[in-house]
Amino acid sequence: MTVDGSAADSVRDVYERLTDLMARAMGGYLHGGYFGGPRPATTMAEAADRLTDLVVERCELRPGQRLLDVGCGNGKATLRAAAAHRVRASGITLSDYQVRLSRELAAQRGMADSVDFWVADMRDMPFPEALFDAALAIESVCHVPDRTAAYREIGRVLRPGGRVVVTDFVLRRPIEDPARKAVVQASNDNFENAPVLTREEYQQAVADAGLRVAEFTDIGDEVWPSFAAVADNMRRARDVVADRMSDAEFRDMVDSLERFGTVTEIGYAVVVARKPAQPRET
Ligand SMILES: C[S@@+](CC[C@H](N)C(=O)[O-])C[C@H]1O[C@@H](n2cnc3c(N)ncnc32)[C@H](O)[C@@H]1O
């Protein structure tokens, strides 16, 4: 690994340890759910599918295209996108365990020929330039302190005119209360998340990577109910990490996750960025 190896190792360790627990608590994925819309989801699994679909539909995929899932977790979203839109999909993650799970899931679903999974860092990917028509990154870029580095490398592997759809946390306004600041810090520490940027800083980071922001929508109010649901589900699934975490460590992690969902100074952004069709396009 050529970039920031020790930070990447810490993120990988989180997922080697917590993937099973998170997937059990998050409707099979490792991300939050979308509880908005005219008929809001009634379960975490339904909400998590909806969040996946909300991202995938913004990729504007056509059959036969190539999709990259950046930080693919256990591959569930990758496979859902590939099946729904009949595209060829590649997924990358820092975790060997997640690559194994993703390949197993693909084989179980008879999709091994249309997807591939790799251990790789999103800041230095083993793909040639302009290979992909679109990319998605659900709650993965949030682990990279230098967002520009992540977006620049994603931009490199996108074809001109291709788009990337990302979900990431965003700072809506300063957090003044020290207790709420501490909640965010604890959650960032537990899950190795990088500091949250403001909307302006975020858009600048994407622009600095040579991409154009086509959409920046904060759906935080519709996603925050996930945190209480996930915390409840984790408490019920305590046995999954019985041999990996003490009771105190588990309680601290789950409590801080639940409280994170009450910090309304933080939003949840859906970011759509496009690679210019011409190098000099403005
Ligand atoms: C919260 S999980 C989300 C997984 C998946 N996108 C989902 O929604 O189910 C974060 C994922 O990002 C990956 N990730 C974090 N930092 C990464 C990096 N620098 N390069 C590649 N993957 C990374 C982790 O390995 C993990 O798979």
PDB file of C-alpha atoms and ligand atoms in Angstrom:
ATOM      1  CA  MET A   1       0.000   0.000   0.000  1.00  0.00           C
ATOM      2  CA  THR A   2       1.554   3.284  -1.028  1.00  0.00           C
ATOM      3  CA  VAL A   3      -0.723   5.752   0.773  1.00  0.00           C
ATOM      4  CA  ASP A   4      -1.088   6.360   4.463  1.00  0.00           C
ATOM      5  CA  GLY A   5      -0.677   2.668   5.267  1.00  0.00           C
ATOM      6  CA  SER A   6      -1.154   2.808   9.034  1.00  0.00           C
ATOM      7  CA  ALA A   7      -4.457   4.725   8.826  1.00  0.00           C
ATOM      8  CA  ALA A   8      -5.720   2.251   6.249  1.00  0.00           C
ATOM      9  CA  ASP A   9      -4.679  -0.598   8.555  1.00  0.00           C
ATOM     10  CA  SER A  10      -6.761   0.863  11.387  1.00  0.00           C
ATOM     11  CA  VAL A  11      -9.833   1.121   9.133  1.00  0.00           C
ATOM     12  CA  ARG A  12      -9.275  -2.422   7.917  1.00  0.00           C
ATOM     13  CA  ASP A  13      -9.062  -3.679  11.499  1.00  0.00           C
ATOM     14  CA  VAL A  14     -12.435  -2.078  12.319  1.00  0.00           C
ATOM     15  CA  TYR A  15     -14.076  -3.983   9.475  1.00  0.00           C
ATOM     16  CA  GLU A  16     -12.293  -7.290  10.082  1.00  0.00           C
ATOM     17  CA  ARG A  17     -13.739  -7.072  13.575  1.00  0.00           C
ATOM     18  CA  LEU A  18     -17.190  -5.517  13.085  1.00  0.00           C
ATOM     19  CA  THR A  19     -18.446  -6.539   9.631  1.00  0.00           C
ATOM     20  CA  ASP A  20     -20.633  -9.397  10.882  1.00  0.00           C
ATOM     21  CA  LEU A  21     -22.163  -7.322  13.670  1.00  0.00           C
ATOM     22  CA  MET A  22     -22.814  -4.352  11.408  1.00  0.00           C
ATOM     23  CA  ALA A  23     -24.353  -6.456   8.645  1.00  0.00           C
ATOM     24  CA  ARG A  24     -26.664  -8.143  11.174  1.00  0.00           C
ATOM     25  CA  ALA A  25     -27.751  -4.769  12.553  1.00  0.00           C
ATOM     26  CA  MET A  26     -27.985  -2.858   9.259  1.00  0.00           C
ATOM     27  CA  GLY A  27     -30.245  -5.014   7.145  1.00  0.00           C
ATOM     28  CA  GLY A  28     -27.378  -6.970   5.620  1.00  0.00           C
ATOM     29  CA  TYR A  29     -25.373  -3.907   4.552  1.00  0.00           C
ATOM     30  CA  LEU A  30     -22.853  -1.736   6.373  1.00  0.00           C
ATOM     31  CA  HIS A  31     -24.711   1.519   5.970  1.00  0.00           C
ATOM     32  CA  GLY A  32     -27.667   3.439   7.310  1.00  0.00           C
ATOM     33  CA  GLY A  33     -31.163   3.415   5.894  1.00  0.00           C
ATOM     34  CA  TYR A  34     -33.465   5.942   4.269  1.00  0.00           C
ATOM     35  CA  PHE A  35     -36.656   6.445   6.298  1.00  0.00           C
ATOM     36  CA  GLY A  36     -38.154   9.279   4.210  1.00  0.00           C
ATOM     37  CA  GLY A  37     -40.624   9.361   1.354  1.00  0.00           C
ATOM     38  CA  PRO A  38     -44.410   9.097   1.230  1.00  0.00           C
ATOM     39  CA  ARG A  39     -44.443   5.538   2.624  1.00  0.00           C
ATOM     40  CA  PRO A  40     -41.457   5.436   4.997  1.00  0.00           C
ATOM     41  CA  ALA A  41     -39.677   2.129   5.513  1.00  0.00           C
ATOM     42  CA  THR A  42     -40.818   0.191   8.551  1.00  0.00           C
ATOM     43  CA  THR A  43     -37.704  -1.929   9.048  1.00  0.00           C
ATOM     44  CA  MET A  44     -33.980  -1.262   8.943  1.00  0.00           C
ATOM     45  CA  ALA A  45     -33.604  -3.809   6.130  1.00  0.00           C
ATOM     46  CA  GLU A  46     -36.174  -2.027   3.976  1.00  0.00           C
ATOM     47  CA  ALA A  47     -34.632   1.375   4.738  1.00  0.00           C
ATOM     48  CA  ALA A  48     -31.143   0.110   3.901  1.00  0.00           C
ATOM     49  CA  ASP A  49     -32.351  -1.243   0.538  1.00  0.00           C
ATOM     50  CA  ARG A  50     -33.935   2.141  -0.157  1.00  0.00           C
ATOM     51  CA  LEU A  51     -30.733   3.984   0.625  1.00  0.00           C
ATOM     52  CA  THR A  52     -28.832   1.665  -1.713  1.00  0.00           C
ATOM     53  CA  ASP A  53     -31.383   2.246  -4.469  1.00  0.00           C
ATOM     54  CA  LEU A  54     -31.323   5.999  -3.959  1.00  0.00           C
ATOM     55  CA  VAL A  55     -27.565   5.951  -4.609  1.00  0.00           C
ATOM     56  CA  VAL A  56     -27.604   3.426  -7.446  1.00  0.00           C
ATOM     57  CA  GLU A  57     -30.352   5.204  -9.390  1.00  0.00           C
ATOM     58  CA  ARG A  58     -28.216   8.371  -9.409  1.00  0.00           C
ATOM     59  CA  CYS A  59     -25.458   6.427 -11.177  1.00  0.00           C
ATOM     60  CA  GLU A  60     -27.721   6.453 -14.294  1.00  0.00           C
ATOM     61  CA  LEU A  61     -26.505   3.017 -15.367  1.00  0.00           C
ATOM     62  CA  ARG A  62     -27.272   1.353 -18.670  1.00  0.00           C
ATOM     63  CA  PRO A  63     -27.042  -2.407 -19.268  1.00  0.00           C
ATOM     64  CA  GLY A  64     -23.548  -3.587 -20.126  1.00  0.00           C
ATOM     65  CA  GLN A  65     -21.777  -0.638 -18.479  1.00  0.00           C
ATOM     66  CA  ARG A  66     -19.031  -0.967 -15.875  1.00  0.00           C
ATOM     67  CA  LEU A  67     -19.658   0.115 -12.288  1.00  0.00           C
ATOM     68  CA  LEU A  68     -17.140   0.493  -9.452  1.00  0.00           C
ATOM     69  CA  ASP A  69     -18.252   0.157  -5.820  1.00  0.00           C
ATOM     70  CA  VAL A  70     -15.663   2.042  -3.777  1.00  0.00           C
ATOM     71  CA  GLY A  71     -15.506   0.590  -0.259  1.00  0.00           C
ATOM     72  CA  CYS A  72     -17.915  -2.215  -1.077  1.00  0.00           C
ATOM     73  CA  GLY A  73     -18.260  -3.789   2.381  1.00  0.00           C
ATOM     74  CA  ASN A  74     -19.693  -7.292   2.026  1.00  0.00           C
ATOM     75  CA  GLY A  75     -20.697  -6.687  -1.609  1.00  0.00           C
ATOM     76  CA  LYS A  76     -24.448  -6.598  -0.993  1.00  0.00           C
ATOM     77  CA  ALA A  77     -24.939  -3.171  -2.599  1.00  0.00           C
ATOM     78  CA  THR A  78     -22.569  -4.074  -5.461  1.00  0.00           C
ATOM     79  CA  LEU A  79     -24.624  -7.157  -6.278  1.00  0.00           C
ATOM     80  CA  ARG A  80     -27.936  -5.339  -5.948  1.00  0.00           C
ATOM     81  CA  ALA A  81     -26.744  -2.686  -8.418  1.00  0.00           C
ATOM     82  CA  ALA A  82     -25.307  -5.238 -10.856  1.00  0.00           C
ATOM     83  CA  ALA A  83     -28.487  -7.348 -10.829  1.00  0.00           C
ATOM     84  CA  ALA A  84     -30.932  -4.441 -11.087  1.00  0.00           C
ATOM     85  CA  HIS A  85     -29.116  -2.664 -13.922  1.00  0.00           C
ATOM     86  CA  ARG A  86     -27.383  -5.603 -15.656  1.00  0.00           C
ATOM     87  CA  VAL A  87     -23.957  -4.008 -15.383  1.00  0.00           C
ATOM     88  CA  ARG A  88     -20.507  -5.488 -14.789  1.00  0.00           C
ATOM     89  CA  ALA A  89     -19.432  -4.397 -11.298  1.00  0.00           C
ATOM     90  CA  SER A  90     -16.135  -4.300  -9.417  1.00  0.00           C
ATOM     91  CA  GLY A  91     -15.890  -3.727  -5.687  1.00  0.00           C
ATOM     92  CA  ILE A  92     -12.884  -2.706  -3.608  1.00  0.00           C
ATOM     93  CA  THR A  93     -12.406  -2.714   0.148  1.00  0.00           C
ATOM     94  CA  LEU A  94      -9.499  -2.635   2.578  1.00  0.00           C
ATOM     95  CA  SER A  95     -10.651  -5.859   4.228  1.00  0.00           C
ATOM     96  CA  ASP A  96      -9.688  -9.360   3.031  1.00  0.00           C
ATOM     97  CA  TYR A  97     -12.588 -10.729   5.025  1.00  0.00           C
ATOM     98  CA  GLN A  98     -15.058  -8.507   3.158  1.00  0.00           C
ATOM     99  CA  VAL A  99     -13.628  -9.572  -0.207  1.00  0.00           C
ATOM    100  CA  ARG A 100     -14.162 -13.194   0.832  1.00  0.00           C
ATOM    101  CA  LEU A 101     -17.748 -12.475   1.923  1.00  0.00           C
ATOM    102  CA  SER A 102     -18.461 -10.544  -1.286  1.00  0.00           C
ATOM    103  CA  ARG A 103     -17.162 -13.365  -3.485  1.00  0.00           C
ATOM    104  CA  GLU A 104     -19.182 -15.920  -1.511  1.00  0.00           C
ATOM    105  CA  LEU A 105     -22.348 -13.863  -1.854  1.00  0.00           C
ATOM    106  CA  ALA A 106     -21.747 -13.477  -5.598  1.00  0.00           C
ATOM    107  CA  ALA A 107     -21.285 -17.245  -5.960  1.00  0.00           C
ATOM    108  CA  GLN A 108     -24.442 -17.968  -3.919  1.00  0.00           C
ATOM    109  CA  ARG A 109     -26.432 -15.695  -6.219  1.00  0.00           C
ATOM    110  CA  GLY A 110     -24.914 -17.123  -9.401  1.00  0.00           C
ATOM    111  CA  MET A 111     -23.353 -13.745 -10.195  1.00  0.00           C
ATOM    112  CA  ALA A 112     -19.646 -14.612  -9.988  1.00  0.00           C
ATOM    113  CA  ASP A 113     -19.215 -13.926 -13.714  1.00  0.00           C
ATOM    114  CA  SER A 114     -20.555 -10.385 -13.578  1.00  0.00           C
ATOM    115  CA  VAL A 115     -18.740  -9.049 -10.501  1.00  0.00           C
ATOM    116  CA  ASP A 116     -15.204  -8.981  -9.115  1.00  0.00           C
ATOM    117  CA  PHE A 117     -13.856  -7.915  -5.743  1.00  0.00           C
ATOM    118  CA  TRP A 118     -10.405  -6.682  -4.719  1.00  0.00           C
ATOM    119  CA  VAL A 119      -8.495  -5.610  -1.650  1.00  0.00           C
ATOM    120  CA  ALA A 120      -7.384  -2.089  -2.561  1.00  0.00           C
ATOM    121  CA  ASP A 121      -7.142   1.446  -1.227  1.00  0.00           C
ATOM    122  CA  MET A 122      -9.455   3.942  -2.926  1.00  0.00           C
ATOM    123  CA  ARG A 123      -6.565   6.423  -3.092  1.00  0.00           C
ATOM    124  CA  ASP A 124      -4.468   4.043  -5.189  1.00  0.00           C
ATOM    125  CA  MET A 125      -6.573   1.592  -7.179  1.00  0.00           C
ATOM    126  CA  PRO A 126      -5.319  -1.238  -9.400  1.00  0.00           C
ATOM    127  CA  PHE A 127      -7.408  -0.179 -12.410  1.00  0.00           C
ATOM    128  CA  PRO A 128      -6.452   1.577 -15.645  1.00  0.00           C
ATOM    129  CA  GLU A 129      -7.606   5.096 -16.343  1.00  0.00           C
ATOM    130  CA  ALA A 130     -11.194   5.612 -17.570  1.00  0.00           C
ATOM    131  CA  LEU A 131     -12.259   1.969 -17.046  1.00  0.00           C
ATOM    132  CA  PHE A 132     -15.612   2.667 -15.368  1.00  0.00           C
ATOM    133  CA  ASP A 133     -18.784   4.391 -16.549  1.00  0.00           C
ATOM    134  CA  ALA A 134     -19.888   5.119 -12.994  1.00  0.00           C
ATOM    135  CA  ALA A 135     -18.844   4.643  -9.383  1.00  0.00           C
ATOM    136  CA  LEU A 136     -20.646   4.623  -6.069  1.00  0.00           C
ATOM    137  CA  ALA A 137     -19.242   4.949  -2.565  1.00  0.00           C
ATOM    138  CA  ILE A 138     -21.640   4.473   0.335  1.00  0.00           C
ATOM    139  CA  GLU A 139     -20.213   5.565   3.706  1.00  0.00           C
ATOM    140  CA  SER A 140     -16.639   4.765   2.664  1.00  0.00           C
ATOM    141  CA  VAL A 141     -15.088   8.089   1.633  1.00  0.00           C
ATOM    142  CA  CYS A 142     -15.912   9.226   5.194  1.00  0.00           C
ATOM    143  CA  HIS A 143     -12.882   7.198   6.318  1.00  0.00           C
ATOM    144  CA  VAL A 144     -10.426   9.210   4.221  1.00  0.00           C
ATOM    145  CA  PRO A 145      -9.221  12.480   5.792  1.00  0.00           C
ATOM    146  CA  ASP A 146      -8.084  13.859   2.416  1.00  0.00           C
ATOM    147  CA  ARG A 147     -11.354  13.687   0.461  1.00  0.00           C
ATOM    148  CA  THR A 148      -9.652  15.272  -2.562  1.00  0.00           C
ATOM    149  CA  ALA A 149      -7.201  12.345  -2.789  1.00  0.00           C
ATOM    150  CA  ALA A 150     -10.106   9.871  -2.813  1.00  0.00           C
ATOM    151  CA  TYR A 151     -12.125  11.794  -5.407  1.00  0.00           C
ATOM    152  CA  ARG A 152      -9.061  12.379  -7.602  1.00  0.00           C
ATOM    153  CA  GLU A 153      -8.334   8.653  -7.811  1.00  0.00           C
ATOM    154  CA  ILE A 154     -11.996   7.822  -8.416  1.00  0.00           C
ATOM    155  CA  GLY A 155     -11.970  10.455 -11.155  1.00  0.00           C
ATOM    156  CA  ARG A 156      -8.907   8.844 -12.732  1.00  0.00           C
ATOM    157  CA  VAL A 157     -10.671   5.491 -13.200  1.00  0.00           C
ATOM    158  CA  LEU A 158     -13.932   7.068 -14.470  1.00  0.00           C
ATOM    159  CA  ARG A 159     -14.428   7.666 -18.172  1.00  0.00           C
ATOM    160  CA  PRO A 160     -14.833  11.302 -19.239  1.00  0.00           C
ATOM    161  CA  GLY A 161     -18.467  12.221 -18.553  1.00  0.00           C
ATOM    162  CA  GLY A 162     -18.771   9.403 -15.974  1.00  0.00           C
ATOM    163  CA  ARG A 163     -20.252  10.061 -12.542  1.00  0.00           C
ATOM    164  CA  VAL A 164     -19.626   9.047  -8.948  1.00  0.00           C
ATOM    165  CA  VAL A 165     -22.349   8.975  -6.302  1.00  0.00           C
ATOM    166  CA  VAL A 166     -21.169   9.169  -2.708  1.00  0.00           C
ATOM    167  CA  THR A 167     -22.807   9.286   0.698  1.00  0.00           C
ATOM    168  CA  ASP A 168     -20.804  11.017   3.392  1.00  0.00           C
ATOM    169  CA  PHE A 169     -21.334  12.947   6.604  1.00  0.00           C
ATOM    170  CA  VAL A 170     -21.370  16.732   6.431  1.00  0.00           C
ATOM    171  CA  LEU A 171     -21.110  19.426   9.112  1.00  0.00           C
ATOM    172  CA  ARG A 172     -24.293  21.559   8.945  1.00  0.00           C
ATOM    173  CA  ARG A 173     -23.180  24.040  11.598  1.00  0.00           C
ATOM    174  CA  PRO A 174     -20.517  24.176  14.322  1.00  0.00           C
ATOM    175  CA  ILE A 175     -21.012  21.861  17.288  1.00  0.00           C
ATOM    176  CA  GLU A 176     -20.757  24.162  20.317  1.00  0.00           C
ATOM    177  CA  ASP A 177     -21.736  21.764  23.112  1.00  0.00           C
ATOM    178  CA  PRO A 178     -18.631  19.889  24.381  1.00  0.00           C
ATOM    179  CA  ALA A 179     -20.730  16.817  25.236  1.00  0.00           C
ATOM    180  CA  ARG A 180     -22.029  16.563  21.690  1.00  0.00           C
ATOM    181  CA  LYS A 181     -18.527  17.140  20.335  1.00  0.00           C
ATOM    182  CA  ALA A 182     -17.361  14.247  22.487  1.00  0.00           C
ATOM    183  CA  VAL A 183     -20.071  11.983  21.060  1.00  0.00           C
ATOM    184  CA  VAL A 184     -18.856  12.686  17.541  1.00  0.00           C
ATOM    185  CA  GLN A 185     -15.239  12.160  18.559  1.00  0.00           C
ATOM    186  CA  ALA A 186     -16.060   8.826  20.224  1.00  0.00           C
ATOM    187  CA  SER A 187     -17.944   7.642  17.167  1.00  0.00           C
ATOM    188  CA  ASN A 188     -15.131   8.729  14.844  1.00  0.00           C
ATOM    189  CA  ASP A 189     -12.635   6.895  17.058  1.00  0.00           C
ATOM    190  CA  ASN A 190     -14.705   3.703  17.238  1.00  0.00           C
ATOM    191  CA  PHE A 191     -15.275   3.524  13.498  1.00  0.00           C
ATOM    192  CA  GLU A 192     -12.099   5.274  12.301  1.00  0.00           C
ATOM    193  CA  ASN A 193     -14.100   7.999  10.552  1.00  0.00           C
ATOM    194  CA  ALA A 194     -12.236  11.101   9.387  1.00  0.00           C
ATOM    195  CA  PRO A 195     -13.281  14.598  10.525  1.00  0.00           C
ATOM    196  CA  VAL A 196     -16.501  15.855   8.930  1.00  0.00           C
ATOM    197  CA  LEU A 197     -16.293  18.747   6.441  1.00  0.00           C
ATOM    198  CA  THR A 198     -18.769  21.574   5.923  1.00  0.00           C
ATOM    199  CA  ARG A 199     -20.738  21.589   2.673  1.00  0.00           C
ATOM    200  CA  GLU A 200     -18.503  24.358   1.277  1.00  0.00           C
ATOM    201  CA  GLU A 201     -15.289  22.551   2.239  1.00  0.00           C
ATOM    202  CA  TYR A 202     -16.660  19.340   0.775  1.00  0.00           C
ATOM    203  CA  GLN A 203     -17.621  20.871  -2.546  1.00  0.00           C
ATOM    204  CA  GLN A 204     -14.196  22.519  -2.744  1.00  0.00           C
ATOM    205  CA  ALA A 205     -12.495  19.175  -2.045  1.00  0.00           C
ATOM    206  CA  VAL A 206     -14.419  17.581  -4.936  1.00  0.00           C
ATOM    207  CA  ALA A 207     -13.642  20.506  -7.257  1.00  0.00           C
ATOM    208  CA  ASP A 208      -9.945  20.311  -6.301  1.00  0.00           C
ATOM    209  CA  ALA A 209     -10.031  16.693  -7.525  1.00  0.00           C
ATOM    210  CA  GLY A 210     -11.079  17.912 -10.971  1.00  0.00           C
ATOM    211  CA  LEU A 211     -14.721  16.789 -10.700  1.00  0.00           C
ATOM    212  CA  ARG A 212     -17.934  18.840 -11.006  1.00  0.00           C
ATOM    213  CA  VAL A 213     -20.518  18.625  -8.228  1.00  0.00           C
ATOM    214  CA  ALA A 214     -23.851  17.887  -9.930  1.00  0.00           C
ATOM    215  CA  GLU A 215     -25.878  17.362  -6.745  1.00  0.00           C
ATOM    216  CA  PHE A 216     -25.323  17.804  -3.013  1.00  0.00           C
ATOM    217  CA  THR A 217     -28.422  16.826  -1.022  1.00  0.00           C
ATOM    218  CA  ASP A 218     -28.520  16.496   2.757  1.00  0.00           C
ATOM    219  CA  ILE A 219     -30.863  13.591   3.622  1.00  0.00           C
ATOM    220  CA  GLY A 220     -29.717  13.449   7.243  1.00  0.00           C
ATOM    221  CA  ASP A 221     -33.192  13.941   8.709  1.00  0.00           C
ATOM    222  CA  GLU A 222     -34.377  10.848   6.821  1.00  0.00           C
ATOM    223  CA  VAL A 223     -31.304   8.774   7.752  1.00  0.00           C
ATOM    224  CA  TRP A 224     -30.912   9.590  11.471  1.00  0.00           C
ATOM    225  CA  PRO A 225     -33.672   7.167  12.622  1.00  0.00           C
ATOM    226  CA  SER A 226     -31.246   4.444  11.497  1.00  0.00           C
ATOM    227  CA  PHE A 227     -28.934   5.034  14.422  1.00  0.00           C
ATOM    228  CA  ALA A 228     -31.419   4.079  17.140  1.00  0.00           C
ATOM    229  CA  ALA A 229     -32.577   1.083  15.089  1.00  0.00           C
ATOM    230  CA  VAL A 230     -29.004  -0.077  14.447  1.00  0.00           C
ATOM    231  CA  ALA A 231     -28.046   0.340  18.105  1.00  0.00           C
ATOM    232  CA  ASP A 232     -31.053  -1.791  19.162  1.00  0.00           C
ATOM    233  CA  ASN A 233     -30.202  -4.432  16.602  1.00  0.00           C
ATOM    234  CA  MET A 234     -26.574  -4.480  17.742  1.00  0.00           C
ATOM    235  CA  ARG A 235     -27.601  -5.004  21.364  1.00  0.00           C
ATOM    236  CA  ARG A 236     -29.693  -7.992  20.245  1.00  0.00           C
ATOM    237  CA  ALA A 237     -26.719  -9.328  18.267  1.00  0.00           C
ATOM    238  CA  ARG A 238     -24.176  -8.969  21.099  1.00  0.00           C
ATOM    239  CA  ASP A 239     -23.215 -12.659  20.703  1.00  0.00           C
ATOM    240  CA  VAL A 240     -21.746 -11.981  17.230  1.00  0.00           C
ATOM    241  CA  VAL A 241     -18.761 -10.194  18.780  1.00  0.00           C
ATOM    242  CA  ALA A 242     -18.765 -12.053  22.117  1.00  0.00           C
ATOM    243  CA  ASP A 243     -15.170 -13.191  21.611  1.00  0.00           C
ATOM    244  CA  ARG A 244     -13.957  -9.874  20.182  1.00  0.00           C
ATOM    245  CA  MET A 245     -15.137  -7.174  22.620  1.00  0.00           C
ATOM    246  CA  SER A 246     -15.577  -6.795  26.332  1.00  0.00           C
ATOM    247  CA  ASP A 247     -19.049  -5.834  27.627  1.00  0.00           C
ATOM    248  CA  ALA A 248     -17.816  -2.339  28.513  1.00  0.00           C
ATOM    249  CA  GLU A 249     -16.244  -1.786  25.091  1.00  0.00           C
ATOM    250  CA  PHE A 250     -19.391  -3.035  23.366  1.00  0.00           C
ATOM    251  CA  ARG A 251     -21.669  -0.840  25.483  1.00  0.00           C
ATOM    252  CA  ASP A 252     -19.527   2.269  24.842  1.00  0.00           C
ATOM    253  CA  MET A 253     -19.466   1.672  21.107  1.00  0.00           C
ATOM    254  CA  VAL A 254     -23.201   1.054  20.752  1.00  0.00           C
ATOM    255  CA  ASP A 255     -24.201   3.906  23.073  1.00  0.00           C
ATOM    256  CA  SER A 256     -21.990   6.369  21.218  1.00  0.00           C
ATOM    257  CA  LEU A 257     -23.376   5.201  17.891  1.00  0.00           C
ATOM    258  CA  GLU A 258     -26.919   5.756  19.132  1.00  0.00           C
ATOM    259  CA  ARG A 259     -26.048   9.218  20.441  1.00  0.00           C
ATOM    260  CA  PHE A 260     -24.332  10.106  17.153  1.00  0.00           C
ATOM    261  CA  GLY A 261     -27.759   9.913  15.535  1.00  0.00           C
ATOM    262  CA  THR A 262     -28.964  12.744  17.800  1.00  0.00           C
ATOM    263  CA  VAL A 263     -26.228  15.190  16.786  1.00  0.00           C
ATOM    264  CA  THR A 264     -28.291  17.195  14.335  1.00  0.00           C
ATOM    265  CA  GLU A 265     -25.376  19.506  13.597  1.00  0.00           C
ATOM    266  CA  ILE A 266     -24.216  16.711  11.301  1.00  0.00           C
ATOM    267  CA  GLY A 267     -26.014  15.857   8.079  1.00  0.00           C
ATOM    268  CA  TYR A 268     -25.818  12.967   5.651  1.00  0.00           C
ATOM    269  CA  ALA A 269     -24.984  14.090   2.128  1.00  0.00           C
ATOM    270  CA  VAL A 270     -25.657  12.428  -1.178  1.00  0.00           C
ATOM    271  CA  VAL A 271     -22.987  13.833  -3.464  1.00  0.00           C
ATOM    272  CA  VAL A 272     -23.095  13.349  -7.225  1.00  0.00           C
ATOM    273  CA  ALA A 273     -19.912  14.397  -9.021  1.00  0.00           C
ATOM    274  CA  ARG A 274     -19.164  14.187 -12.698  1.00  0.00           C
ATOM    275  CA  LYS A 275     -15.876  13.870 -14.534  1.00  0.00           C
ATOM    276  CA  PRO A 276     -15.763  16.524 -17.247  1.00  0.00           C
ATOM    277  CA  ALA A 277     -16.357  15.100 -20.722  1.00  0.00           C
ATOM    278  CA  GLN A 278     -13.533  17.288 -22.078  1.00  0.00           C
ATOM    279  CA  PRO A 279     -10.349  17.929 -20.079  1.00  0.00           C
ATOM    280  CA  ARG A 280     -10.904  21.713 -20.318  1.00  0.00           C
ATOM    281  CA  GLU A 281     -14.666  21.659 -19.652  1.00  0.00           C
ATOM    282  CA  THR A 282     -15.702  24.186 -17.010  1.00  0.00           C
TER     283      THR A 282
HETATM  284  C1  LIG B   1     -19.253   1.596   6.424  1.00  0.00           C
HETATM  285  S1  LIG B   1     -18.551   0.427   5.333  1.00  0.00           S
HETATM  286  C2  LIG B   1     -19.632   0.589   3.936  1.00  0.00           C
HETATM  287  C3  LIG B   1     -19.624  -0.642   3.080  1.00  0.00           C
HETATM  288  C4  LIG B   1     -20.572  -0.609   1.890  1.00  0.00           C
HETATM  289  N1  LIG B   1     -20.334   0.555   1.054  1.00  0.00           N
HETATM  290  C5  LIG B   1     -21.988  -0.618   2.357  1.00  0.00           C
HETATM  291  O1  LIG B   1     -22.600   0.430   2.259  1.00  0.00           O
HETATM  292  O2  LIG B   1     -22.467  -1.660   2.799  1.00  0.00           O
HETATM  293  C6  LIG B   1     -17.065   1.240   4.798  1.00  0.00           C
HETATM  294  C7  LIG B   1     -16.299   0.502   3.717  1.00  0.00           C
HETATM  295  O3  LIG B   1     -15.309   1.383   3.195  1.00  0.00           O
HETATM  296  C8  LIG B   1     -14.110   0.675   3.030  1.00  0.00           C
HETATM  297  N2  LIG B   1     -12.997   1.634   3.061  1.00  0.00           N
HETATM  298  C9  LIG B   1     -12.698   2.541   4.007  1.00  0.00           C
HETATM  299  N3  LIG B   1     -11.583   3.221   3.684  1.00  0.00           N
HETATM  300  C10 LIG B   1     -11.179   2.732   2.488  1.00  0.00           C
HETATM  301  C11 LIG B   1     -10.079   3.003   1.626  1.00  0.00           C
HETATM  302  N4  LIG B   1      -9.157   3.929   1.920  1.00  0.00           N
HETATM  303  N5  LIG B   1      -9.979   2.289   0.482  1.00  0.00           N
HETATM  304  C12 LIG B   1     -10.889   1.337   0.163  1.00  0.00           C
HETATM  305  N6  LIG B   1     -11.946   1.033   0.947  1.00  0.00           N
HETATM  306  C13 LIG B   1     -12.082   1.716   2.095  1.00  0.00           C
HETATM  307  C14 LIG B   1     -14.083  -0.313   4.160  1.00  0.00           C
HETATM  308  O4  LIG B   1     -13.166  -1.346   3.890  1.00  0.00           O
HETATM  309  C15 LIG B   1     -15.563  -0.748   4.157  1.00  0.00           C
HETATM  310  O5  LIG B   1     -15.743  -1.753   3.209  1.00  0.00           O
END
